[in-house]
PDB file of C-alpha atoms in Angstrom:
ATOM      1  CA  MET A   1      -9.952 -13.922  16.469  1.00  0.00           C
ATOM      2  CA  ILE A   2     -12.452 -14.089  13.614  1.00  0.00           C
ATOM      3  CA  ALA A   3     -14.896 -16.975  13.268  1.00  0.00           C
ATOM      4  CA  TYR A   4     -14.392 -18.666   9.896  1.00  0.00           C
ATOM      5  CA  GLY A   5     -15.859 -21.418   7.807  1.00  0.00           C
ATOM      6  CA  GLU A   6     -14.245 -24.697   6.860  1.00  0.00           C
ATOM      7  CA  ASN A   7     -11.993 -25.413   3.918  1.00  0.00           C
ATOM      8  CA  ILE A   8     -10.025 -22.160   3.896  1.00  0.00           C
ATOM      9  CA  LYS A   9      -6.255 -22.165   3.314  1.00  0.00           C
ATOM     10  CA  VAL A  10      -3.783 -19.294   3.551  1.00  0.00           C
ATOM     11  CA  PHE A  11      -0.267 -19.473   2.109  1.00  0.00           C
ATOM     12  CA  CYS A  12       2.428 -16.869   1.628  1.00  0.00           C
ATOM     13  CA  GLY A  13       5.521 -16.174  -0.438  1.00  0.00           C
ATOM     14  CA  ASN A  14       8.770 -14.655   0.781  1.00  0.00           C
ATOM     15  CA  SER A  15       7.810 -10.958   0.589  1.00  0.00           C
ATOM     16  CA  ASN A  16       6.295 -10.576   4.058  1.00  0.00           C
ATOM     17  CA  PRO A  17       5.756 -13.870   5.937  1.00  0.00           C
ATOM     18  CA  GLU A  18       5.311 -12.099   9.297  1.00  0.00           C
ATOM     19  CA  PHE A  19       2.359 -10.173   7.851  1.00  0.00           C
ATOM     20  CA  ALA A  20       0.812 -13.461   6.667  1.00  0.00           C
ATOM     21  CA  ARG A  21       1.271 -15.047  10.095  1.00  0.00           C
ATOM     22  CA  THR A  22      -0.507 -12.082  11.704  1.00  0.00           C
ATOM     23  CA  VAL A  23      -3.390 -12.416   9.231  1.00  0.00           C
ATOM     24  CA  CYS A  24      -3.725 -16.106  10.090  1.00  0.00           C
ATOM     25  CA  LYS A  25      -3.619 -15.321  13.813  1.00  0.00           C
ATOM     26  CA  GLU A  26      -6.517 -12.894  13.321  1.00  0.00           C
ATOM     27  CA  LEU A  27      -8.428 -15.534  11.363  1.00  0.00           C
ATOM     28  CA  GLY A  28      -7.695 -18.211  13.950  1.00  0.00           C
ATOM     29  CA  ILE A  29      -6.182 -20.631  11.441  1.00  0.00           C
ATOM     30  CA  PRO A  30      -2.628 -21.904  10.872  1.00  0.00           C
ATOM     31  CA  LEU A  31      -0.533 -20.583   8.011  1.00  0.00           C
ATOM     32  CA  GLY A  32      -0.441 -23.151   5.217  1.00  0.00           C
ATOM     33  CA  ASP A  33       2.607 -25.400   4.944  1.00  0.00           C
ATOM     34  CA  SER A  34       4.497 -24.386   1.828  1.00  0.00           C
ATOM     35  CA  GLU A  35       8.031 -23.681   0.689  1.00  0.00           C
ATOM     36  CA  VAL A  36       9.053 -20.986  -1.768  1.00  0.00           C
ATOM     37  CA  LYS A  37      12.723 -21.047  -2.663  1.00  0.00           C
ATOM     38  CA  ALA A  38      15.052 -20.446  -5.590  1.00  0.00           C
ATOM     39  CA  PHE A  39      17.274 -22.732  -7.597  1.00  0.00           C
ATOM     40  CA  ALA A  40      20.940 -21.895  -8.098  1.00  0.00           C
ATOM     41  CA  ASP A  41      20.196 -20.022 -11.336  1.00  0.00           C
ATOM     42  CA  GLY A  42      17.520 -17.874  -9.653  1.00  0.00           C
ATOM     43  CA  GLU A  43      14.416 -19.748 -10.839  1.00  0.00           C
ATOM     44  CA  ALA A  44      11.598 -19.730  -8.286  1.00  0.00           C
ATOM     45  CA  SER A  45      10.401 -23.057  -6.933  1.00  0.00           C
ATOM     46  CA  VAL A  46       7.151 -23.635  -5.005  1.00  0.00           C
ATOM     47  CA  SER A  47       6.108 -26.674  -2.977  1.00  0.00           C
ATOM     48  CA  LEU A  48       2.691 -26.998  -1.334  1.00  0.00           C
ATOM     49  CA  ASN A  49       3.021 -29.521   1.503  1.00  0.00           C
ATOM     50  CA  GLU A  50      -0.694 -29.969   2.188  1.00  0.00           C
ATOM     51  CA  THR A  51      -3.788 -30.575   0.107  1.00  0.00           C
ATOM     52  CA  VAL A  52      -5.723 -27.661  -1.367  1.00  0.00           C
ATOM     53  CA  ARG A  53      -8.232 -29.712  -3.367  1.00  0.00           C
ATOM     54  CA  GLY A  54     -11.556 -27.874  -3.366  1.00  0.00           C
ATOM     55  CA  ALA A  55     -10.290 -25.322  -0.836  1.00  0.00           C
ATOM     56  CA  ASP A  56     -10.790 -21.553  -0.790  1.00  0.00           C
ATOM     57  CA  VAL A  57      -7.131 -20.543  -1.089  1.00  0.00           C
ATOM     58  CA  PHE A  58      -5.658 -17.122  -0.256  1.00  0.00           C
ATOM     59  CA  LEU A  59      -2.080 -16.411  -1.338  1.00  0.00           C
ATOM     60  CA  ILE A  60      -0.482 -13.452   0.477  1.00  0.00           C
ATOM     61  CA  GLN A  61       2.364 -11.786  -1.387  1.00  0.00           C
ATOM     62  CA  SER A  62       3.336  -8.129  -1.834  1.00  0.00           C
ATOM     63  CA  THR A  63       5.127  -7.520  -5.124  1.00  0.00           C
ATOM     64  CA  CYS A  64       7.771  -5.341  -3.494  1.00  0.00           C
ATOM     65  CA  LYS A  65      11.551  -5.292  -3.890  1.00  0.00           C
ATOM     66  CA  PRO A  66      12.861  -7.451  -5.556  1.00  0.00           C
ATOM     67  CA  VAL A  67       9.672  -6.901  -7.531  1.00  0.00           C
ATOM     68  CA  ASN A  68      10.218  -9.391 -10.360  1.00  0.00           C
ATOM     69  CA  ASP A  69      11.191 -12.211  -7.982  1.00  0.00           C
ATOM     70  CA  ARG A  70       8.148 -11.621  -5.791  1.00  0.00           C
ATOM     71  CA  LEU A  71       5.851 -11.453  -8.811  1.00  0.00           C
ATOM     72  CA  MET A  72       7.167 -14.734 -10.221  1.00  0.00           C
ATOM     73  CA  GLU A  73       6.789 -16.421  -6.834  1.00  0.00           C
ATOM     74  CA  LEU A  74       3.153 -15.354  -6.745  1.00  0.00           C
ATOM     75  CA  LEU A  75       2.442 -16.477 -10.299  1.00  0.00           C
ATOM     76  CA  ILE A  76       3.996 -19.898  -9.668  1.00  0.00           C
ATOM     77  CA  MET A  77       2.096 -20.275  -6.375  1.00  0.00           C
ATOM     78  CA  ILE A  78      -1.163 -19.537  -8.192  1.00  0.00           C
ATOM     79  CA  ASP A  79      -0.325 -22.084 -10.879  1.00  0.00           C
ATOM     80  CA  ALA A  80       0.569 -24.695  -8.250  1.00  0.00           C
ATOM     81  CA  CYS A  81      -2.791 -24.209  -6.523  1.00  0.00           C
ATOM     82  CA  ARG A  82      -4.711 -24.319  -9.793  1.00  0.00           C
ATOM     83  CA  ARG A  83      -3.013 -27.580 -10.836  1.00  0.00           C
ATOM     84  CA  ALA A  84      -3.730 -29.007  -7.373  1.00  0.00           C
ATOM     85  CA  SER A  85      -7.474 -28.429  -7.952  1.00  0.00           C
ATOM     86  CA  ALA A  86      -8.036 -25.561  -5.512  1.00  0.00           C
ATOM     87  CA  GLY A  87     -11.677 -24.509  -5.402  1.00  0.00           C
ATOM     88  CA  ARG A  88     -10.959 -20.761  -5.625  1.00  0.00           C
ATOM     89  CA  ILE A  89      -7.698 -18.812  -5.616  1.00  0.00           C
ATOM     90  CA  THR A  90      -7.481 -15.254  -4.287  1.00  0.00           C
ATOM     91  CA  ALA A  91      -4.209 -13.378  -4.729  1.00  0.00           C
ATOM     92  CA  VAL A  92      -3.809 -11.112  -1.682  1.00  0.00           C
ATOM     93  CA  ILE A  93      -1.404  -8.381  -2.804  1.00  0.00           C
ATOM     94  CA  PRO A  94      -1.059  -5.731  -0.068  1.00  0.00           C
ATOM     95  CA  TYR A  95       1.288  -3.727  -2.314  1.00  0.00           C
ATOM     96  CA  PHE A  96       0.721  -4.048  -6.064  1.00  0.00           C
ATOM     97  CA  GLY A  97       4.008  -3.444  -7.872  1.00  0.00           C
ATOM     98  CA  TYR A  98       4.138  -1.906 -11.369  1.00  0.00           C
ATOM     99  CA  ALA A  99       1.065   0.183 -10.446  1.00  0.00           C
ATOM    100  CA  ARG A 100       2.869   3.395 -11.434  1.00  0.00           C
ATOM    101  CA  GLN A 101       3.118   2.135 -15.021  1.00  0.00           C
ATOM    102  CA  ASP A 102      -0.602   2.507 -15.621  1.00  0.00           C
ATOM    103  CA  ARG A 103      -0.573   4.569 -18.832  1.00  0.00           C
ATOM    104  CA  LYS A 104       1.554   5.611 -21.788  1.00  0.00           C
ATOM    105  CA  ALA A 105       3.404   8.743 -20.687  1.00  0.00           C
ATOM    106  CA  LYS A 106       5.137   8.963 -24.060  1.00  0.00           C
ATOM    107  CA  SER A 107       5.270   7.127 -27.365  1.00  0.00           C
ATOM    108  CA  ARG A 108       6.192   3.445 -27.258  1.00  0.00           C
ATOM    109  CA  ASP A 109       5.773   3.168 -23.493  1.00  0.00           C
ATOM    110  CA  PRO A 110       4.367  -0.120 -22.143  1.00  0.00           C
ATOM    111  CA  ILE A 111       1.380  -0.271 -19.813  1.00  0.00           C
ATOM    112  CA  SER A 112       3.020  -2.716 -17.425  1.00  0.00           C
ATOM    113  CA  ALA A 113       0.232  -2.646 -14.827  1.00  0.00           C
ATOM    114  CA  LYS A 114      -2.156  -4.081 -17.426  1.00  0.00           C
ATOM    115  CA  LEU A 115       0.408  -6.732 -18.391  1.00  0.00           C
ATOM    116  CA  VAL A 116       0.764  -7.817 -14.748  1.00  0.00           C
ATOM    117  CA  ALA A 117      -3.038  -7.969 -14.442  1.00  0.00           C
ATOM    118  CA  ASN A 118      -3.163 -10.236 -17.491  1.00  0.00           C
ATOM    119  CA  MET A 119      -0.418 -12.466 -16.081  1.00  0.00           C
ATOM    120  CA  LEU A 120      -2.209 -12.892 -12.767  1.00  0.00           C
ATOM    121  CA  THR A 121      -5.435 -13.803 -14.522  1.00  0.00           C
ATOM    122  CA  ALA A 122      -3.731 -16.177 -16.956  1.00  0.00           C
ATOM    123  CA  SER A 123      -1.904 -17.952 -14.130  1.00  0.00           C
ATOM    124  CA  GLY A 124      -5.246 -18.952 -12.616  1.00  0.00           C
ATOM    125  CA  ALA A 125      -6.184 -16.330 -10.012  1.00  0.00           C
ATOM    126  CA  ASP A 126      -9.951 -16.043  -9.489  1.00  0.00           C
ATOM    127  CA  ARG A 127      -9.881 -12.880  -7.407  1.00  0.00           C
ATOM    128  CA  ILE A 128      -7.536 -10.081  -6.285  1.00  0.00           C
ATOM    129  CA  LEU A 129      -7.396  -8.376  -2.884  1.00  0.00           C
ATOM    130  CA  THR A 130      -5.159  -5.320  -2.622  1.00  0.00           C
ATOM    131  CA  MET A 131      -4.828  -1.931  -0.917  1.00  0.00           C
ATOM    132  CA  ASP A 132      -4.436   1.636  -2.213  1.00  0.00           C
ATOM    133  CA  LEU A 133      -3.556   1.149  -5.862  1.00  0.00           C
ATOM    134  CA  HIS A 134      -1.456   4.033  -7.161  1.00  0.00           C
ATOM    135  CA  ALA A 135      -4.104   4.596  -9.823  1.00  0.00           C
ATOM    136  CA  PRO A 136      -7.625   3.404  -8.900  1.00  0.00           C
ATOM    137  CA  GLN A 137      -8.459   2.786 -12.563  1.00  0.00           C
ATOM    138  CA  ILE A 138      -6.119  -0.229 -12.464  1.00  0.00           C
ATOM    139  CA  GLN A 139      -9.130  -2.072 -11.044  1.00  0.00           C
ATOM    140  CA  GLY A 140     -10.479  -1.992 -14.599  1.00  0.00           C
ATOM    141  CA  PHE A 141      -7.365  -3.740 -15.925  1.00  0.00           C
ATOM    142  CA  PHE A 142      -8.590  -7.004 -14.387  1.00  0.00           C
ATOM    143  CA  ASP A 143     -11.227  -9.253 -15.912  1.00  0.00           C
ATOM    144  CA  ILE A 144     -11.689 -10.957 -12.535  1.00  0.00           C
ATOM    145  CA  PRO A 145     -13.165  -9.457  -9.333  1.00  0.00           C
ATOM    146  CA  LEU A 146     -10.875  -7.109  -7.400  1.00  0.00           C
ATOM    147  CA  ASP A 147     -11.447  -5.859  -3.858  1.00  0.00           C
ATOM    148  CA  HIS A 148      -9.687  -2.529  -3.281  1.00  0.00           C
ATOM    149  CA  LEU A 149      -9.061  -1.775   0.400  1.00  0.00           C
ATOM    150  CA  LEU A 150      -8.238   1.727   1.624  1.00  0.00           C
ATOM    151  CA  GLY A 151      -5.515   2.662   4.081  1.00  0.00           C
ATOM    152  CA  ASN A 152      -6.981   6.012   5.121  1.00  0.00           C
ATOM    153  CA  PRO A 153      -9.321   4.629   7.856  1.00  0.00           C
ATOM    154  CA  THR A 154      -6.223   3.332   9.669  1.00  0.00           C
ATOM    155  CA  PHE A 155      -4.510   6.708   9.361  1.00  0.00           C
ATOM    156  CA  VAL A 156      -7.654   8.534  10.469  1.00  0.00           C
ATOM    157  CA  SER A 157      -7.812   6.436  13.650  1.00  0.00           C
ATOM    158  CA  TYR A 158      -4.128   7.026  14.331  1.00  0.00           C
ATOM    159  CA  PHE A 159      -4.228  10.808  14.018  1.00  0.00           C
ATOM    160  CA  LEU A 160      -7.478  11.168  15.978  1.00  0.00           C
ATOM    161  CA  LYS A 161      -5.777   9.311  18.833  1.00  0.00           C
ATOM    162  CA  LYS A 162      -2.556  11.298  18.432  1.00  0.00           C
ATOM    163  CA  PHE A 163      -4.398  14.635  18.650  1.00  0.00           C
ATOM    164  CA  PRO A 164      -7.444  13.732  20.792  1.00  0.00           C
ATOM    165  CA  GLU A 165      -8.239  17.259  21.936  1.00  0.00           C
ATOM    166  CA  GLU A 166      -6.834  19.271  19.071  1.00  0.00           C
ATOM    167  CA  ALA A 167      -8.629  17.076  16.515  1.00  0.00           C
ATOM    168  CA  TYR A 168     -11.828  18.952  17.274  1.00  0.00           C
ATOM    169  CA  ASN A 169     -10.184  22.294  16.517  1.00  0.00           C
ATOM    170  CA  HIS A 170      -9.898  21.675  12.812  1.00  0.00           C
ATOM    171  CA  GLU A 171      -8.827  25.234  12.036  1.00  0.00           C
ATOM    172  CA  ASN A 172      -5.337  24.407  13.314  1.00  0.00           C
ATOM    173  CA  PHE A 173      -4.854  21.433  10.975  1.00  0.00           C
ATOM    174  CA  VAL A 174      -4.658  20.931   7.230  1.00  0.00           C
ATOM    175  CA  VAL A 175      -4.167  17.871   5.040  1.00  0.00           C
ATOM    176  CA  VAL A 176      -1.683  18.486   2.236  1.00  0.00           C
ATOM    177  CA  SER A 177      -1.347  16.741  -1.101  1.00  0.00           C
ATOM    178  CA  PRO A 178       2.387  16.626  -2.014  1.00  0.00           C
ATOM    179  CA  ASP A 179       1.542  17.036  -5.710  1.00  0.00           C
ATOM    180  CA  VAL A 180      -1.422  17.636  -7.992  1.00  0.00           C
ATOM    181  CA  GLY A 181      -1.714  13.931  -8.853  1.00  0.00           C
ATOM    182  CA  SER A 182      -2.536  12.969  -5.263  1.00  0.00           C
ATOM    183  CA  VAL A 183      -5.294  15.531  -4.729  1.00  0.00           C
ATOM    184  CA  SER A 184      -8.253  13.130  -4.901  1.00  0.00           C
ATOM    185  CA  ARG A 185      -6.928  10.744  -2.241  1.00  0.00           C
ATOM    186  CA  ALA A 186      -5.813  13.653  -0.015  1.00  0.00           C
ATOM    187  CA  ARG A 187      -9.271  15.232  -0.345  1.00  0.00           C
ATOM    188  CA  ALA A 188     -10.959  11.999   0.767  1.00  0.00           C
ATOM    189  CA  PHE A 189      -8.577  11.764   3.739  1.00  0.00           C
ATOM    190  CA  ALA A 190      -9.204  15.407   4.705  1.00  0.00           C
ATOM    191  CA  ALA A 191     -12.973  14.876   4.528  1.00  0.00           C
ATOM    192  CA  LYS A 192     -12.795  12.004   7.023  1.00  0.00           C
ATOM    193  CA  LEU A 193     -10.744  14.150   9.421  1.00  0.00           C
ATOM    194  CA  HIS A 194     -12.967  17.214   8.780  1.00  0.00           C
ATOM    195  CA  MET A 195      -9.875  19.267   7.962  1.00  0.00           C
ATOM    196  CA  GLY A 196      -8.975  21.707   5.218  1.00  0.00           C
ATOM    197  CA  LEU A 197      -6.964  20.791   2.132  1.00  0.00           C
ATOM    198  CA  ALA A 198      -3.830  22.332   0.646  1.00  0.00           C
ATOM    199  CA  ILE A 199      -1.783  21.370  -2.396  1.00  0.00           C
ATOM    200  CA  VAL A 200       1.917  21.657  -3.189  1.00  0.00           C
ATOM    201  CA  ASP A 201       2.173  22.591  -6.867  1.00  0.00           C
ATOM    202  CA  LYS A 202       5.539  22.006  -8.556  1.00  0.00           C
ATOM    203  CA  ARG A 203       6.287  23.930 -11.731  1.00  0.00           C
ATOM    204  CA  ARG A 204       9.240  24.630 -13.995  1.00  0.00           C
ATOM    205  CA  PRO A 205       9.097  28.188 -15.401  1.00  0.00           C
ATOM    206  CA  LYS A 206      11.143  27.047 -18.405  1.00  0.00           C
ATOM    207  CA  ALA A 207      13.218  24.110 -19.558  1.00  0.00           C
ATOM    208  CA  ASN A 208      16.325  23.279 -17.497  1.00  0.00           C
ATOM    209  CA  SER A 209      15.281  25.643 -14.701  1.00  0.00           C
ATOM    210  CA  CYS A 210      14.725  24.793 -11.063  1.00  0.00           C
ATOM    211  CA  GLU A 211      11.295  23.786  -9.815  1.00  0.00           C
ATOM    212  CA  VAL A 212       9.245  26.435  -8.109  1.00  0.00           C
ATOM    213  CA  MET A 213       6.998  25.278  -5.263  1.00  0.00           C
ATOM    214  CA  ASN A 214       3.638  26.983  -4.930  1.00  0.00           C
ATOM    215  CA  ILE A 215       1.358  26.301  -1.988  1.00  0.00           C
ATOM    216  CA  ILE A 216      -2.337  26.297  -2.858  1.00  0.00           C
ATOM    217  CA  GLY A 217      -4.248  26.855   0.375  1.00  0.00           C
ATOM    218  CA  ASP A 218      -3.608  28.335   3.804  1.00  0.00           C
ATOM    219  CA  VAL A 219      -0.957  26.473   5.831  1.00  0.00           C
ATOM    220  CA  LYS A 220       0.623  29.355   7.764  1.00  0.00           C
ATOM    221  CA  GLY A 221       1.148  28.344  11.391  1.00  0.00           C
ATOM    222  CA  LYS A 222      -0.912  25.173  10.973  1.00  0.00           C
ATOM    223  CA  THR A 223      -0.083  21.546  11.646  1.00  0.00           C
ATOM    224  CA  CYS A 224       0.186  19.882   8.236  1.00  0.00           C
ATOM    225  CA  ILE A 225      -0.385  16.215   7.422  1.00  0.00           C
ATOM    226  CA  LEU A 226       1.094  15.253   4.048  1.00  0.00           C
ATOM    227  CA  TYR A 227      -0.830  12.320   2.565  1.00  0.00           C
ATOM    228  CA  ASP A 228       0.162  10.022  -0.312  1.00  0.00           C
ATOM    229  CA  ASP A 229      -0.273   6.400  -1.378  1.00  0.00           C
ATOM    230  CA  LEU A 230       3.418   5.493  -1.313  1.00  0.00           C
ATOM    231  CA  VAL A 231       6.839   6.888  -0.492  1.00  0.00           C
ATOM    232  CA  ASP A 232       9.679   5.663  -2.720  1.00  0.00           C
ATOM    233  CA  THR A 233      12.846   7.792  -2.716  1.00  0.00           C
ATOM    234  CA  ALA A 234      11.032  10.346  -0.478  1.00  0.00           C
ATOM    235  CA  GLY A 235      12.228  13.187  -2.711  1.00  0.00           C
ATOM    236  CA  SER A 236       8.794  14.604  -3.501  1.00  0.00           C
ATOM    237  CA  LEU A 237       7.575  14.180   0.067  1.00  0.00           C
ATOM    238  CA  CYS A 238      10.604  15.883   1.636  1.00  0.00           C
ATOM    239  CA  ASN A 239      10.624  18.694  -0.939  1.00  0.00           C
ATOM    240  CA  ALA A 240       6.948  19.303  -0.236  1.00  0.00           C
ATOM    241  CA  ALA A 241       7.646  19.447   3.504  1.00  0.00           C
ATOM    242  CA  LYS A 242      10.463  21.932   2.901  1.00  0.00           C
ATOM    243  CA  ALA A 243       8.188  24.100   0.756  1.00  0.00           C
ATOM    244  CA  LEU A 244       5.497  24.080   3.434  1.00  0.00           C
ATOM    245  CA  THR A 245       7.902  25.529   5.988  1.00  0.00           C
ATOM    246  CA  GLU A 246       9.925  27.873   3.770  1.00  0.00           C
ATOM    247  CA  VAL A 247       7.184  29.107   1.435  1.00  0.00           C
ATOM    248  CA  GLY A 248       3.976  28.511   3.370  1.00  0.00           C
ATOM    249  CA  GLY A 249       5.182  29.149   6.917  1.00  0.00           C
ATOM    250  CA  ALA A 250       3.624  25.946   8.218  1.00  0.00           C
ATOM    251  CA  GLY A 251       3.951  24.746  11.802  1.00  0.00           C
ATOM    252  CA  GLU A 252       4.542  21.069  12.590  1.00  0.00           C
ATOM    253  CA  ILE A 253       4.628  18.692   9.641  1.00  0.00           C
ATOM    254  CA  TYR A 254       3.579  15.038   9.694  1.00  0.00           C
ATOM    255  CA  ALA A 255       3.332  12.670   6.746  1.00  0.00           C
ATOM    256  CA  CYS A 256       1.604   9.381   6.033  1.00  0.00           C
ATOM    257  CA  ALA A 257       1.845   6.976   3.117  1.00  0.00           C
ATOM    258  CA  THR A 258       0.342   3.530   2.724  1.00  0.00           C
ATOM    259  CA  HIS A 259       3.273   1.745   1.085  1.00  0.00           C
ATOM    260  CA  PRO A 260       6.833   2.285   2.458  1.00  0.00           C
ATOM    261  CA  VAL A 261       8.873   1.447  -0.650  1.00  0.00           C
ATOM    262  CA  LEU A 262      11.735   3.605   0.730  1.00  0.00           C
ATOM    263  CA  SER A 263      14.374   3.165  -1.978  1.00  0.00           C
ATOM    264  CA  GLU A 264      17.872   4.616  -2.313  1.00  0.00           C
ATOM    265  CA  ASP A 265      18.498   7.447   0.192  1.00  0.00           C
ATOM    266  CA  ALA A 266      14.913   7.687   1.428  1.00  0.00           C
ATOM    267  CA  PHE A 267      15.774   7.123   5.088  1.00  0.00           C
ATOM    268  CA  SER A 268      18.460   9.825   5.190  1.00  0.00           C
ATOM    269  CA  ARG A 269      16.213  12.266   3.301  1.00  0.00           C
ATOM    270  CA  ILE A 270      13.453  11.753   5.846  1.00  0.00           C
ATOM    271  CA  GLU A 271      15.881  12.201   8.737  1.00  0.00           C
ATOM    272  CA  ASP A 272      17.127  15.500   7.266  1.00  0.00           C
ATOM    273  CA  SER A 273      13.649  16.827   6.393  1.00  0.00           C
ATOM    274  CA  PRO A 274      11.271  19.023   8.445  1.00  0.00           C
ATOM    275  CA  ILE A 275       8.921  16.029   8.755  1.00  0.00           C
ATOM    276  CA  GLN A 276       8.486  15.200  12.431  1.00  0.00           C
ATOM    277  CA  GLN A 277       6.939  11.795  11.843  1.00  0.00           C
ATOM    278  CA  LEU A 278       6.218   9.578   8.837  1.00  0.00           C
ATOM    279  CA  VAL A 279       3.426   7.072   9.401  1.00  0.00           C
ATOM    280  CA  VAL A 280       3.267   4.061   7.054  1.00  0.00           C
ATOM    281  CA  LEU A 281       1.481   0.712   6.899  1.00  0.00           C
ATOM    282  CA  ASP A 282       3.029  -2.755   6.912  1.00  0.00           C
ATOM    283  CA  THR A 283       1.987  -3.671   3.366  1.00  0.00           C
ATOM    284  CA  ILE A 284       5.769  -3.750   2.754  1.00  0.00           C
ATOM    285  CA  PRO A 285       8.235  -4.782   5.476  1.00  0.00           C
ATOM    286  CA  LEU A 286      10.737  -2.103   6.477  1.00  0.00           C
ATOM    287  CA  ALA A 287      14.367  -2.888   5.718  1.00  0.00           C
ATOM    288  CA  GLY A 288      15.872  -4.396   8.849  1.00  0.00           C
ATOM    289  CA  ASN A 289      19.310  -2.836   8.373  1.00  0.00           C
ATOM    290  CA  THR A 290      18.002   0.733   8.087  1.00  0.00           C
ATOM    291  CA  THR A 291      15.811   2.395  10.650  1.00  0.00           C
ATOM    292  CA  SER A 292      14.586   5.874  11.480  1.00  0.00           C
ATOM    293  CA  GLU A 293      13.051   7.120  14.719  1.00  0.00           C
ATOM    294  CA  LYS A 294      10.790   9.319  12.620  1.00  0.00           C
ATOM    295  CA  ILE A 295       9.048   6.354  10.968  1.00  0.00           C
ATOM    296  CA  VAL A 296       6.047   4.654  12.586  1.00  0.00           C
ATOM    297  CA  GLN A 297       4.585   1.538  10.954  1.00  0.00           C
ATOM    298  CA  LEU A 298       0.943   0.598  11.592  1.00  0.00           C
ATOM    299  CA  ASP A 299      -0.452  -2.921  11.303  1.00  0.00           C
ATOM    300  CA  VAL A 300      -3.153  -3.521   8.674  1.00  0.00           C
ATOM    301  CA  ALA A 301      -3.086  -7.328   8.864  1.00  0.00           C
ATOM    302  CA  PRO A 302      -6.410  -7.230  10.814  1.00  0.00           C
ATOM    303  CA  VAL A 303      -7.988  -5.272   7.943  1.00  0.00           C
ATOM    304  CA  PHE A 304      -6.887  -7.914   5.436  1.00  0.00           C
ATOM    305  CA  ALA A 305      -8.010 -10.693   7.784  1.00  0.00           C
ATOM    306  CA  HIS A 306     -11.523  -9.203   7.956  1.00  0.00           C
ATOM    307  CA  ALA A 307     -11.585  -8.820   4.170  1.00  0.00           C
ATOM    308  CA  ILE A 308     -10.524 -12.453   3.730  1.00  0.00           C
ATOM    309  CA  TYR A 309     -13.245 -13.546   6.137  1.00  0.00           C
ATOM    310  CA  HIS A 310     -15.914 -11.592   4.221  1.00  0.00           C
ATOM    311  CA  ILE A 311     -14.709 -12.913   0.854  1.00  0.00           C
ATOM    312  CA  HIS A 312     -14.688 -16.486   2.164  1.00  0.00           C
ATOM    313  CA  SER A 313     -18.147 -16.159   3.698  1.00  0.00           C
ATOM    314  CA  GLY A 314     -19.581 -14.295   0.693  1.00  0.00           C
ATOM    315  CA  THR A 315     -20.515 -11.166   2.643  1.00  0.00           C
ATOM    316  CA  SER A 316     -19.945  -7.470   1.960  1.00  0.00           C
ATOM    317  CA  ILE A 317     -16.651  -5.760   2.863  1.00  0.00           C
ATOM    318  CA  ALA A 318     -18.297  -2.317   2.950  1.00  0.00           C
ATOM    319  CA  ASP A 319     -17.809  -2.062   6.719  1.00  0.00           C
ATOM    320  CA  LEU A 320     -14.026  -1.862   6.148  1.00  0.00           C
ATOM    321  CA  PHE A 321     -14.380   1.564   4.526  1.00  0.00           C
TER     322      PHE A 321
END
């Protein structure tokens, strides 16, 4: 339990209430009394059943599937707090949806991540707390303070415990980026584990031809840890794992990703892949009707609780990195 100051309130939407309850348990405070529901036509409705006047309010809501519903719930919760004279409003967004739309990939594309940032600011948020943005430069889309937590310390602790003896024989392990775009985050993860780095490079020799997987780095006979910020359909992750075994001759393959979006046939793809274990965080709740023995979900509610405590008390969050 974390010692906290007075006049702090924590509320949540419908995206991950269990996560919010765990955060409040770590903080040693009750979850705020609120109700977030929908009218018959689908409109979101928010009721705050306790005063927030002058309070330091934290609203916990991942903008995960259904993304638009969760986003609207958060925006309306922020507006409700602002109109109820909250002292400060921090939007705690463990998973920031629309983060993959961070640039114009072709003509006439929107930059939806910037639009969402503008909407959050306009609704009345004073601060944002999130984890592992798909593109770190999204921090610059906000004109309000943003605290960007990292998931890799949690993964580092997990794998050092999983391989307590072997972890010191770094020659037998390698961290792998599943594509060129994830190299920087994989490199930072590998540095913390003191392991080598490899990259799976996907290329098309010509239009309408099959992708060719090239492995940059030595993975032959080694235990590989694929590292990415999120896993959606799991296509890229599973194809990378297949390439590591078939092209690179890798040994055991593990994977970790902060945000388990897991859309469409992701679960079956993971089950059929060479990946022995996929480790994810609970920034998004796993679908209750679909499970996989290969998937392990780690709890990062204590990390968010410590960040909330530091924000509330006005102290540095540097120790969380």
